[in-house]
JSON list of C-alpha atoms in Angstrom, two decimals:
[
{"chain": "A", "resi": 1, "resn": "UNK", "atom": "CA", "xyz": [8.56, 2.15, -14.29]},
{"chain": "A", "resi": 2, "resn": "UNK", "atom": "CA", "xyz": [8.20, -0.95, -12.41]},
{"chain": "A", "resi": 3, "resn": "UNK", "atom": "CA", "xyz": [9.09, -2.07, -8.64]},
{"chain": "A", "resi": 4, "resn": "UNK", "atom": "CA", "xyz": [8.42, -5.19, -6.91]},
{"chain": "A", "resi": 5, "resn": "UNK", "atom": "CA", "xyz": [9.00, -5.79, -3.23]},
{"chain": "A", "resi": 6, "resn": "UNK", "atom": "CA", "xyz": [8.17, -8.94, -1.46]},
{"chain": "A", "resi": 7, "resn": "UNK", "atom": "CA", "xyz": [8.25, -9.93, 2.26]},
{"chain": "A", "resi": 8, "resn": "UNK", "atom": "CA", "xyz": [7.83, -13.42, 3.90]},
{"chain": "A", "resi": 9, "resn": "UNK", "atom": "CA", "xyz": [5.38, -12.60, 6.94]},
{"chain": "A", "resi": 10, "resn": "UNK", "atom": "CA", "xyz": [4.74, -15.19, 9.85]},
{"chain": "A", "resi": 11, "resn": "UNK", "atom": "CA", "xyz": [0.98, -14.41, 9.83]},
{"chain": "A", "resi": 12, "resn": "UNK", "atom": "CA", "xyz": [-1.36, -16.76, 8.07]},
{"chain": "A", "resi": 13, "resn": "UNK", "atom": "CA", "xyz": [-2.80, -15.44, 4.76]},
{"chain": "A", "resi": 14, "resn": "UNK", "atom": "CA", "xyz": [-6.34, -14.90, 6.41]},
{"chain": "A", "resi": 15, "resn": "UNK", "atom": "CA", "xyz": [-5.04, -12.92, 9.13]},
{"chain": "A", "resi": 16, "resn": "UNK", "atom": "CA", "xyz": [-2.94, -10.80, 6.72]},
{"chain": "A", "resi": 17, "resn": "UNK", "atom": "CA", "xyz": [-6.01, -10.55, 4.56]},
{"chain": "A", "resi": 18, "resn": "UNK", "atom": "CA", "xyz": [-7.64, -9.06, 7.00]},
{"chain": "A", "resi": 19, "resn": "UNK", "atom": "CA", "xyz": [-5.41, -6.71, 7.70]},
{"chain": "A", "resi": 20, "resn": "UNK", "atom": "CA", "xyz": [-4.78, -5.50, 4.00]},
{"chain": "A", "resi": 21, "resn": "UNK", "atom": "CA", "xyz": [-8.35, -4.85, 3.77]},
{"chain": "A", "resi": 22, "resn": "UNK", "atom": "CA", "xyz": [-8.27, -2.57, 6.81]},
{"chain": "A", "resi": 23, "resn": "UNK", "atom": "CA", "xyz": [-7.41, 1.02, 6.11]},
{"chain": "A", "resi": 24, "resn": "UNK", "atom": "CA", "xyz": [-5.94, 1.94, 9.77]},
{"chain": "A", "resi": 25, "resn": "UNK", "atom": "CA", "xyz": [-3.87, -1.29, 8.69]},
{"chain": "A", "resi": 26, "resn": "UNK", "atom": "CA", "xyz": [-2.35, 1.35, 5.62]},
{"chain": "A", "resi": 27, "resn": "UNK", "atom": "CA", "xyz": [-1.82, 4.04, 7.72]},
{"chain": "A", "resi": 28, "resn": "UNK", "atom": "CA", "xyz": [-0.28, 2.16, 10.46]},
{"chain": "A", "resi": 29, "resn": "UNK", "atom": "CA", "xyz": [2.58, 0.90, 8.17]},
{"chain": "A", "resi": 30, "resn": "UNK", "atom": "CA", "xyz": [3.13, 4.00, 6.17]},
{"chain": "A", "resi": 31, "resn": "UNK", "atom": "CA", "xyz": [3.39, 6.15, 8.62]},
{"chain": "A", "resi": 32, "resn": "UNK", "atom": "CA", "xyz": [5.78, 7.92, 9.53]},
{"chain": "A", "resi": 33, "resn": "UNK", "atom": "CA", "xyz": [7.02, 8.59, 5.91]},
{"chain": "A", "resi": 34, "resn": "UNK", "atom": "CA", "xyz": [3.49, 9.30, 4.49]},
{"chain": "A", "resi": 35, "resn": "UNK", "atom": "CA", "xyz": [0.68, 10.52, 5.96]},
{"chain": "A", "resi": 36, "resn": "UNK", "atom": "CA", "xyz": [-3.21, 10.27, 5.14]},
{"chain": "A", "resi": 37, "resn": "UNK", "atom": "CA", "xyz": [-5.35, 13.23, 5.94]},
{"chain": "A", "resi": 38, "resn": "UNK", "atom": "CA", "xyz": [-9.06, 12.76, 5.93]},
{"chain": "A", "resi": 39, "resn": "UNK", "atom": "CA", "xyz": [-11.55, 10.70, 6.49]},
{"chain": "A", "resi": 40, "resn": "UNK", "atom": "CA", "xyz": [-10.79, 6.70, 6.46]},
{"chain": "A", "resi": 41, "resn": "UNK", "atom": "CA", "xyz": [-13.67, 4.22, 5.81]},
{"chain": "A", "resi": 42, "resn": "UNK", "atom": "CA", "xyz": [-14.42, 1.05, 7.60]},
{"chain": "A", "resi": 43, "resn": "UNK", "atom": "CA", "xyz": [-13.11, -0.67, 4.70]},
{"chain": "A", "resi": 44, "resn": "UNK", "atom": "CA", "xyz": [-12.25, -0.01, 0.80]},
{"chain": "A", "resi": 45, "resn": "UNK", "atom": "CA", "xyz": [-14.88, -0.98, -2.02]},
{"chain": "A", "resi": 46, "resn": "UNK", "atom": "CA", "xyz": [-14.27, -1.69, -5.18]},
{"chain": "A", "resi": 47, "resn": "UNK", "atom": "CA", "xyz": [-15.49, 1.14, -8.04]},
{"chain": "A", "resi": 48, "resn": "UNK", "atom": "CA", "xyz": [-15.23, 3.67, -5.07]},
{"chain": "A", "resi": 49, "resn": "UNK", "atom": "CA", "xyz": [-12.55, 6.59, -5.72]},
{"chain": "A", "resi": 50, "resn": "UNK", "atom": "CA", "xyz": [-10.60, 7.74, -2.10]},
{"chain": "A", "resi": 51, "resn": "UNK", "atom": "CA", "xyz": [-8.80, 10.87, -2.49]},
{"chain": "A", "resi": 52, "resn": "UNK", "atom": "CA", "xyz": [-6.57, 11.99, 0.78]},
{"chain": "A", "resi": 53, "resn": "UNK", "atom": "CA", "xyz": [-4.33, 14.60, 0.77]},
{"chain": "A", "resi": 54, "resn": "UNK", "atom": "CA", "xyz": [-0.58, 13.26, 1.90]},
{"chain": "A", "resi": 55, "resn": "UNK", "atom": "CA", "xyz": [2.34, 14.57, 4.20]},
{"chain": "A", "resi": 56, "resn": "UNK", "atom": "CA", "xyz": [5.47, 12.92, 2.70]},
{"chain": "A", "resi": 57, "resn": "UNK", "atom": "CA", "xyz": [8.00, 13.39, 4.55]},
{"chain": "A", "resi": 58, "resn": "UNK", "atom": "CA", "xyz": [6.08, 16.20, 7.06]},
{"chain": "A", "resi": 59, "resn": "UNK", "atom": "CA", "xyz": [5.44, 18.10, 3.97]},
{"chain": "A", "resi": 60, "resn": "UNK", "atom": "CA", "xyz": [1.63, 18.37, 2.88]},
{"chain": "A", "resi": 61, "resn": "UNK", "atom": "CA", "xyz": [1.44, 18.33, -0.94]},
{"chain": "A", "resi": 62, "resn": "UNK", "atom": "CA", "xyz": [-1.57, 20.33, -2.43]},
{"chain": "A", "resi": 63, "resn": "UNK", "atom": "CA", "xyz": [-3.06, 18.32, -4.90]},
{"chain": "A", "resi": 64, "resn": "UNK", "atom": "CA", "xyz": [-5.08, 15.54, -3.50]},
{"chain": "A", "resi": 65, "resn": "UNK", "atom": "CA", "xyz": [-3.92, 11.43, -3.87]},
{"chain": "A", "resi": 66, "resn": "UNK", "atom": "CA", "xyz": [-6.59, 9.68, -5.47]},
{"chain": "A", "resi": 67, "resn": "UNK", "atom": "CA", "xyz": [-6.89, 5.68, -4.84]},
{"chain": "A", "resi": 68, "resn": "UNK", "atom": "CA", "xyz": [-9.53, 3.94, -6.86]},
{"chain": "A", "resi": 69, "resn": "UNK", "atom": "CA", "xyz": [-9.93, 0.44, -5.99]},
{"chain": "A", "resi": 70, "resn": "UNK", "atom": "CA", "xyz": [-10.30, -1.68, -9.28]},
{"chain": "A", "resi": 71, "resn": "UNK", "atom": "CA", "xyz": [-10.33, -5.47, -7.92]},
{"chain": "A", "resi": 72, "resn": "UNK", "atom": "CA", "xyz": [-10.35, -6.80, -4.11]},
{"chain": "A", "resi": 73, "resn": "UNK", "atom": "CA", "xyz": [-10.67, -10.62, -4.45]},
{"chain": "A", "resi": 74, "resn": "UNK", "atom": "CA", "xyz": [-10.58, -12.74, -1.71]},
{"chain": "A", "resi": 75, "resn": "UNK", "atom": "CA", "xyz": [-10.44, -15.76, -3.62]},
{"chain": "A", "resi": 76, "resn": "UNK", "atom": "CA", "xyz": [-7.31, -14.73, -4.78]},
{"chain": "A", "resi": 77, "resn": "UNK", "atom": "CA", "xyz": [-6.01, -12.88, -2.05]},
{"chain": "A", "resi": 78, "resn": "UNK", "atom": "CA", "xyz": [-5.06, -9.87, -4.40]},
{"chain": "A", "resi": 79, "resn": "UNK", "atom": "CA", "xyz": [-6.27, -6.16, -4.35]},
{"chain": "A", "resi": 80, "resn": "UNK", "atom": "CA", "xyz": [-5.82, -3.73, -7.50]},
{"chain": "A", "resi": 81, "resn": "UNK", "atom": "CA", "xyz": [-5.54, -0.20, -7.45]},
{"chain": "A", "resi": 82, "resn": "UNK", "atom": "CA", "xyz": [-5.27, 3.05, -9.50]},
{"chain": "A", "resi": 83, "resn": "UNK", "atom": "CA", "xyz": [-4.16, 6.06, -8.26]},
{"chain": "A", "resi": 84, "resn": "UNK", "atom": "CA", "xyz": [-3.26, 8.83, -9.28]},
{"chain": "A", "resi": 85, "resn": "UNK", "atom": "CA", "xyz": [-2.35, 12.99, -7.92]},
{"chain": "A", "resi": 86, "resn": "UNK", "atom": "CA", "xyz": [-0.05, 15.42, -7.94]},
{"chain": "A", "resi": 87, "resn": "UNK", "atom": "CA", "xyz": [3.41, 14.44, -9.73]},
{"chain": "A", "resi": 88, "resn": "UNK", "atom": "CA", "xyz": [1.94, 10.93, -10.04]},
{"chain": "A", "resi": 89, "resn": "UNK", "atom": "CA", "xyz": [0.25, 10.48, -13.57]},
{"chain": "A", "resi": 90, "resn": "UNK", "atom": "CA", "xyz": [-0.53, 6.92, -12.95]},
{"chain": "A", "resi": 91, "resn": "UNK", "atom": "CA", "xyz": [0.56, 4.56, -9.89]},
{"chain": "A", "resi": 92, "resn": "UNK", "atom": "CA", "xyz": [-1.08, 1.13, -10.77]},
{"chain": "A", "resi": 93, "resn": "UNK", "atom": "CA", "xyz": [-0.43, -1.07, -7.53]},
{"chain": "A", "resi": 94, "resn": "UNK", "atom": "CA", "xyz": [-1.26, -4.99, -6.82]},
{"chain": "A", "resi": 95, "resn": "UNK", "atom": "CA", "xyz": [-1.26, -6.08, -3.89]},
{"chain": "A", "resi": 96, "resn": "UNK", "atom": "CA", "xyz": [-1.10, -10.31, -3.42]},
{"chain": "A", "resi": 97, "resn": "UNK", "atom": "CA", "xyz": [-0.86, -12.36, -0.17]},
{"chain": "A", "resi": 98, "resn": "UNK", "atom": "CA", "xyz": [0.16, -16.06, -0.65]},
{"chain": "A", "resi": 99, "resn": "UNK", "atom": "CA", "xyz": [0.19, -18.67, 1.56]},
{"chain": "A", "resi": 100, "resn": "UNK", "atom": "CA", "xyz": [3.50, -20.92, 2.43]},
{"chain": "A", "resi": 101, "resn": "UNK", "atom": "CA", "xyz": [2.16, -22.79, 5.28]},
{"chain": "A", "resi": 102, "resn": "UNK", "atom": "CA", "xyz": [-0.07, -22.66, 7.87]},
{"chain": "A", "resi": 103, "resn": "UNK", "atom": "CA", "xyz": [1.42, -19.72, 9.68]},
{"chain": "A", "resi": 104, "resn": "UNK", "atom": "CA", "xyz": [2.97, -17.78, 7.04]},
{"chain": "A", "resi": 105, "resn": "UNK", "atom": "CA", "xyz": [2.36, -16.36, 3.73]},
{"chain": "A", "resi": 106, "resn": "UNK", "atom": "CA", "xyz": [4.73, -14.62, 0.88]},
{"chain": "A", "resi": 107, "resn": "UNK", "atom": "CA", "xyz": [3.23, -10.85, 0.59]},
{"chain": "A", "resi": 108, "resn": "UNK", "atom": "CA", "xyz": [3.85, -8.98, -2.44]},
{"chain": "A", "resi": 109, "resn": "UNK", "atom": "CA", "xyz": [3.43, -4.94, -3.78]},
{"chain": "A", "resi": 110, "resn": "UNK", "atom": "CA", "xyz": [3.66, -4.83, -7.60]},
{"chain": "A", "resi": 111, "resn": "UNK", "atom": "CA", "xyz": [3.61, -1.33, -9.31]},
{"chain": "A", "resi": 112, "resn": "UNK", "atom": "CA", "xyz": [4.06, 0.73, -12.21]},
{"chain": "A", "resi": 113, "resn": "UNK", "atom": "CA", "xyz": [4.56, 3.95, -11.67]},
{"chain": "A", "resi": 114, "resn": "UNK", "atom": "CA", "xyz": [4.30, 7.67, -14.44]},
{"chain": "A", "resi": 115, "resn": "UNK", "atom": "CA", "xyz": [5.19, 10.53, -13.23]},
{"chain": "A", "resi": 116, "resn": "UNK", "atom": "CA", "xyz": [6.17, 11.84, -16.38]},
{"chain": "A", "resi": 117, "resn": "UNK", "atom": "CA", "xyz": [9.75, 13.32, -15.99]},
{"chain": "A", "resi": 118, "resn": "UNK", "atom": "CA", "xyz": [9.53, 12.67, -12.66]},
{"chain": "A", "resi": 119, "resn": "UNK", "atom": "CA", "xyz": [9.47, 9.37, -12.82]},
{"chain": "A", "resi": 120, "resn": "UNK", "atom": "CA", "xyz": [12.25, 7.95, -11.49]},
{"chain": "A", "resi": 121, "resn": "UNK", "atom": "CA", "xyz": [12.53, 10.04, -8.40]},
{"chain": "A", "resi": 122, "resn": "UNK", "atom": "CA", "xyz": [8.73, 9.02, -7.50]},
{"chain": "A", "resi": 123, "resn": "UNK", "atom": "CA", "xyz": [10.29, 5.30, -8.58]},
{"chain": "A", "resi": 124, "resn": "UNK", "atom": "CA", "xyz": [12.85, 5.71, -5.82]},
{"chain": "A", "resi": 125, "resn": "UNK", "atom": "CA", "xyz": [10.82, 7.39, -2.90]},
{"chain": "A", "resi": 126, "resn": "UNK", "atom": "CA", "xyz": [8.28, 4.38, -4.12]},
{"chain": "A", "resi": 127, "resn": "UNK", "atom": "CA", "xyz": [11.45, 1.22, -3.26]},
{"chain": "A", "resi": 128, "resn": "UNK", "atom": "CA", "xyz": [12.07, 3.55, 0.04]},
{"chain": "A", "resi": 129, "resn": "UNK", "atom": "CA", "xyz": [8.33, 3.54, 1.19]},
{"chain": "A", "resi": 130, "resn": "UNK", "atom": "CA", "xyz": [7.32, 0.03, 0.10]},
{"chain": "A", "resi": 131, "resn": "UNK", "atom": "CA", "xyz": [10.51, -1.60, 1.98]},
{"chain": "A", "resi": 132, "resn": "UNK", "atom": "CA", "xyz": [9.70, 0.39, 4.62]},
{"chain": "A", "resi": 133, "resn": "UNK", "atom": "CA", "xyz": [6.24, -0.70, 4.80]},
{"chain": "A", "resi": 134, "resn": "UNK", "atom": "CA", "xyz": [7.23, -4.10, 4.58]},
{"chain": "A", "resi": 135, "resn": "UNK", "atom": "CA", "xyz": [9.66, -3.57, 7.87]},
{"chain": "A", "resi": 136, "resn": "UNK", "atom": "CA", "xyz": [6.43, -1.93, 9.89]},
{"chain": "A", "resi": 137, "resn": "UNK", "atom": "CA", "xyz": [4.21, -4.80, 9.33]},
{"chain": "A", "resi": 138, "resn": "UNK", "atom": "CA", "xyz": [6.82, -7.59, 10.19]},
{"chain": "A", "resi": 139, "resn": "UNK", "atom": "CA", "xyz": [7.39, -5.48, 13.27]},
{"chain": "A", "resi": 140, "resn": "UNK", "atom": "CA", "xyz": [3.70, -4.91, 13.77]},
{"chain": "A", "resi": 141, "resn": "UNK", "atom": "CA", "xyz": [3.41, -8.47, 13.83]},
{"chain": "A", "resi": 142, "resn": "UNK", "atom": "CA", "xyz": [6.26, -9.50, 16.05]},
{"chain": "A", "resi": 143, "resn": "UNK", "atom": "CA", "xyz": [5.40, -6.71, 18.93]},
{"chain": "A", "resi": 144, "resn": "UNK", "atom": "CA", "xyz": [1.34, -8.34, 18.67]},
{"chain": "A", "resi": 145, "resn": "UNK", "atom": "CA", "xyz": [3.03, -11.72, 19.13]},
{"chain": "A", "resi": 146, "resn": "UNK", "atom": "CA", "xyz": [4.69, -10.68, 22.01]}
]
């Protein structure tokens, strides 16, 4: 199942870059819905497979979330990822940053998402999580501008 949210940010794509491609950058928007627990790197790497257990929601699931980061291009301002763990059978996410002008840029999270029969319950905690990621990192944004 598919799910698309996009967000205008007033950040210039090279700042926002370089944010997406810091992992304290994920956990700072996610939380307080989700969770990571263990060990973040400095950055992510393509061909390298993360796996973090999650607390969704306060609750700590027992399988481990695996994130395996297929393509980070800075050319393109896009990062790929397959992931994967508990319910999730598949969770294919693209990440793109565009730029639409000198101090803003157009960001967007593209997924497709199998959980089996689960699927459209992960598909609707998924639109609840992304839009509220999008809402922490405009705020993030307007309380560093301030």
């Amino acid at each position: 199942m598919r799910l698309k949210v996009q967000s205008e940010l007033n950040l210039p794509v090279g700042k926002a870059w370089e944010r997406l491609l810091d992992p304290n950058h994920l956990v700072a928007i996610s939380a307080p819905l989700v969770r990571f627990e263990g060990l973040l790197p400095d950055h992510w790497e393509v061909g390298v497979a993360y796996e973090y257990h999650l607390r969704i929601l306060g609750r700590r699931f027992k399988e481990p979330h695996r994130i395996e980061f297929r393509e980070v291009s800075k050319a393109h301002h896009r990062i790929q990822t397959e992931e994967s763990g508990g319910l999730i059978r598949s969770w294919l996410h693209c990440f793109t940053l565009e730029s639409i002008g000198e101090s803003r840029c157009l960001y967007t999270d593209s997924l497709n998402i199998d959980a089996g029969p689960f699927t459209l319950g992960v598909w609707t905690f998924a639109q609840a999580l992304y839009r509220h990621r999008h809402r922490r990192w405009k705020r993030l944004i307007r309380v560093a501008a301030s």
